[in-house]
Short mmCIF file of C-alpha atoms in Angstrom, two decimals:
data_model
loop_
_atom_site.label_atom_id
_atom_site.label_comp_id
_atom_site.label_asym_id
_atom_site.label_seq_id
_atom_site.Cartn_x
_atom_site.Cartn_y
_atom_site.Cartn_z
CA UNK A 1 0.00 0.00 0.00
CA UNK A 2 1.29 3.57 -0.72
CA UNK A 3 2.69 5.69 2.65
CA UNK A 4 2.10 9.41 2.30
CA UNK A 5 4.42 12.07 4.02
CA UNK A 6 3.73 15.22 2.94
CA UNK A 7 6.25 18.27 4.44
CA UNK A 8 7.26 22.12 3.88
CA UNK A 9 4.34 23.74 5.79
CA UNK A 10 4.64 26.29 7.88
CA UNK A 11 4.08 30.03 8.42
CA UNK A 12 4.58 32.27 6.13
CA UNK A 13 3.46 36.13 5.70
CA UNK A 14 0.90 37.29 2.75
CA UNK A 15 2.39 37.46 -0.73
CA UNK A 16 4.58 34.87 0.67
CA UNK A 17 5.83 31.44 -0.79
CA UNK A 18 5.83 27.36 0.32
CA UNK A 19 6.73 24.50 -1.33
CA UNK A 20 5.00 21.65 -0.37
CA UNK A 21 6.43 18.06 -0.72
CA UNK A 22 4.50 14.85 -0.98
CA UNK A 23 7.17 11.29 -0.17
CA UNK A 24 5.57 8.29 -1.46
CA UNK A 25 7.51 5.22 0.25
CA UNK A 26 6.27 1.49 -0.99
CA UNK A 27 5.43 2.28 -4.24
CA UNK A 28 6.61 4.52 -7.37
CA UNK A 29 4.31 7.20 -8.12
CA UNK A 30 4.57 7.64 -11.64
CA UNK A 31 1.79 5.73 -12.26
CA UNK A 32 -0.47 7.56 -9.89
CA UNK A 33 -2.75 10.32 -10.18
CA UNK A 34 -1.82 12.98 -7.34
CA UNK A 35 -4.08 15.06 -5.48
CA UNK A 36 -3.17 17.81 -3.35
CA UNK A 37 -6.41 18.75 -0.88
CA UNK A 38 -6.78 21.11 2.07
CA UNK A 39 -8.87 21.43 4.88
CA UNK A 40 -9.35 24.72 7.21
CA UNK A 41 -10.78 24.72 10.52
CA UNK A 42 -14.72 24.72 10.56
CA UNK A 43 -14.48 24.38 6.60
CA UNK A 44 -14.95 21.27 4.03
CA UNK A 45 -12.25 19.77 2.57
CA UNK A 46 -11.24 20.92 -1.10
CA UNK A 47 -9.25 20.54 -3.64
CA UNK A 48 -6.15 22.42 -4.78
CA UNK A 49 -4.80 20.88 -7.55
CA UNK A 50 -4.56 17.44 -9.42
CA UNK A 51 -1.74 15.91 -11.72
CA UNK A 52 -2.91 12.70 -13.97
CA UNK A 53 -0.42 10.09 -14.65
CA UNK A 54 -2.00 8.75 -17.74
CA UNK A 55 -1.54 12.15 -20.08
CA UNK A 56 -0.01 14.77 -17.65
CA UNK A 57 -3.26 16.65 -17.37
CA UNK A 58 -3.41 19.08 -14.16
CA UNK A 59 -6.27 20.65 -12.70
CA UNK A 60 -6.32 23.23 -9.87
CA UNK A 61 -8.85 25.11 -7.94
CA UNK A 62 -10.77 28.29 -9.06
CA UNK A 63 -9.54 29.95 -5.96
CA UNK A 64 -5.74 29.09 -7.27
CA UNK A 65 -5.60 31.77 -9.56
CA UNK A 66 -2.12 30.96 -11.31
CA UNK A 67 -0.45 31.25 -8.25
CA UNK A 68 0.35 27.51 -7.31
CA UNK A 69 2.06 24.73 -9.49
CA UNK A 70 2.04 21.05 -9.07
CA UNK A 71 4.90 19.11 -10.73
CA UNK A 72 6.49 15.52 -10.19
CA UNK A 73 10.41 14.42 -9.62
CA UNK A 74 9.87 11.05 -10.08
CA UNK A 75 13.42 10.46 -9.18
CA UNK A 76 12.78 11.14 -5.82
CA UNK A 77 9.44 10.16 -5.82
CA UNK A 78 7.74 12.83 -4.81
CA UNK A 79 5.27 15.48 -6.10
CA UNK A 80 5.07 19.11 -4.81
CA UNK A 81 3.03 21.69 -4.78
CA UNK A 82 4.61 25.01 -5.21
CA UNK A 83 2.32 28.09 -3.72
CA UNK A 84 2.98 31.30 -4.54
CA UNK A 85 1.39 34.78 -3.40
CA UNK A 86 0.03 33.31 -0.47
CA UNK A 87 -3.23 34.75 0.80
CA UNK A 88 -4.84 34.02 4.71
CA UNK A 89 -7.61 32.15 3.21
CA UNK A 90 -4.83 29.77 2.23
CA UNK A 91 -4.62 28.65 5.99
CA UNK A 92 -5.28 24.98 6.27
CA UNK A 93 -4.23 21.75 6.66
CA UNK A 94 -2.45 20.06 3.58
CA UNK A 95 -3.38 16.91 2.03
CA UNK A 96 -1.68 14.86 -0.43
CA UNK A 97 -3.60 11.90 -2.21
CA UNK A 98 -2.58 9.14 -4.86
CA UNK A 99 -4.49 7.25 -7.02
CA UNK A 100 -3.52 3.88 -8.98
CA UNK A 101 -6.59 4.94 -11.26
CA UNK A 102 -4.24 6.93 -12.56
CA UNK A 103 -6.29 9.79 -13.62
CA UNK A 104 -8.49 12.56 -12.02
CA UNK A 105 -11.93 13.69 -12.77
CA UNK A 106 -12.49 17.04 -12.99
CA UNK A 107 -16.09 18.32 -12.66
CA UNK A 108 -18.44 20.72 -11.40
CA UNK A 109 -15.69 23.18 -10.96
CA UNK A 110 -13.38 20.59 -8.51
CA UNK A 111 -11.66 17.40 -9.48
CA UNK A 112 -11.82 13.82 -7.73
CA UNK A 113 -9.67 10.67 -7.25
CA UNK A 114 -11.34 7.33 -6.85
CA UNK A 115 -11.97 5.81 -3.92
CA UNK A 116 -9.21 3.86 -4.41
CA UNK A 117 -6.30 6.86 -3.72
CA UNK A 118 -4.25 6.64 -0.44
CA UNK A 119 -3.77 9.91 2.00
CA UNK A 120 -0.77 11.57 3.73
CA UNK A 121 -1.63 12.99 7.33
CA UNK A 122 -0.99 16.57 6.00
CA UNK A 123 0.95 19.53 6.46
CA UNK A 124 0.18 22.74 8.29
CA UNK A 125 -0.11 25.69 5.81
CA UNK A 126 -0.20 28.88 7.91
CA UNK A 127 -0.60 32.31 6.22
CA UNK A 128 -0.31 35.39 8.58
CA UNK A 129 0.92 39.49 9.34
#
């Protein structure tokens, strides 16, 4: 089964930048779809951004606005999530999710993995003057 660490949370002031890291350990990820979620306190969980393994498609979330990138080093088998112009709505909990569908599905303004895609624990994303 895949094992999740996701790291490089932390605080950071508005405009601010984080690069997020998702370790995959028991498996090679290149085959996986990759989620990257987050969850604030009181809030639903949502999605930031996808990458598909099948064609390299990527999806992110309207409230990205250009400002965060998802790419894969598949030598070190990990994905990140690089967040740029950090805002205080950005303050949550980080999630990293992969998916031996391979793919995601995006729809209804969001994307989804299958119910087949393992979780990290997260990291803590902290955005603050």
């Amino acid at each position: 089964q895949v094992q999740l660490v996701e790291s490089g949370g932390g605080l950071v002031q508005p405009g601010g930048s984080l690069r997020l890291s998702c370790a995959a350990s028991g498996v090679t990820l290149d085959h996986y779809a990759i989620g990257w979620y987050r969850q604030a306190p009181g809030k639903e969980r949502e999605g930031v951004s996808c990458v598909s393994s099948s064609d390299g498609s990527t999806y992110y979330g309207d409230f990205v606005k250009g400002r965060f990138t998802i790419s894969r080093d598949n030598a070190k088998n990990t994905v990140y999530l690089q967040m740029n112009a950090l805002e205080p709505e950005d303050t949550a909990v980080y999630y990293c999710a992969a998916d031996p569908r391979s793919f995601c599905t995006y729809s209804s303004g969001t994307f989804y993995l299958s119910a087949f895609a393992s979780w990290g624990q997260g990291t803590q994303v902290t955005v603050s003057s």
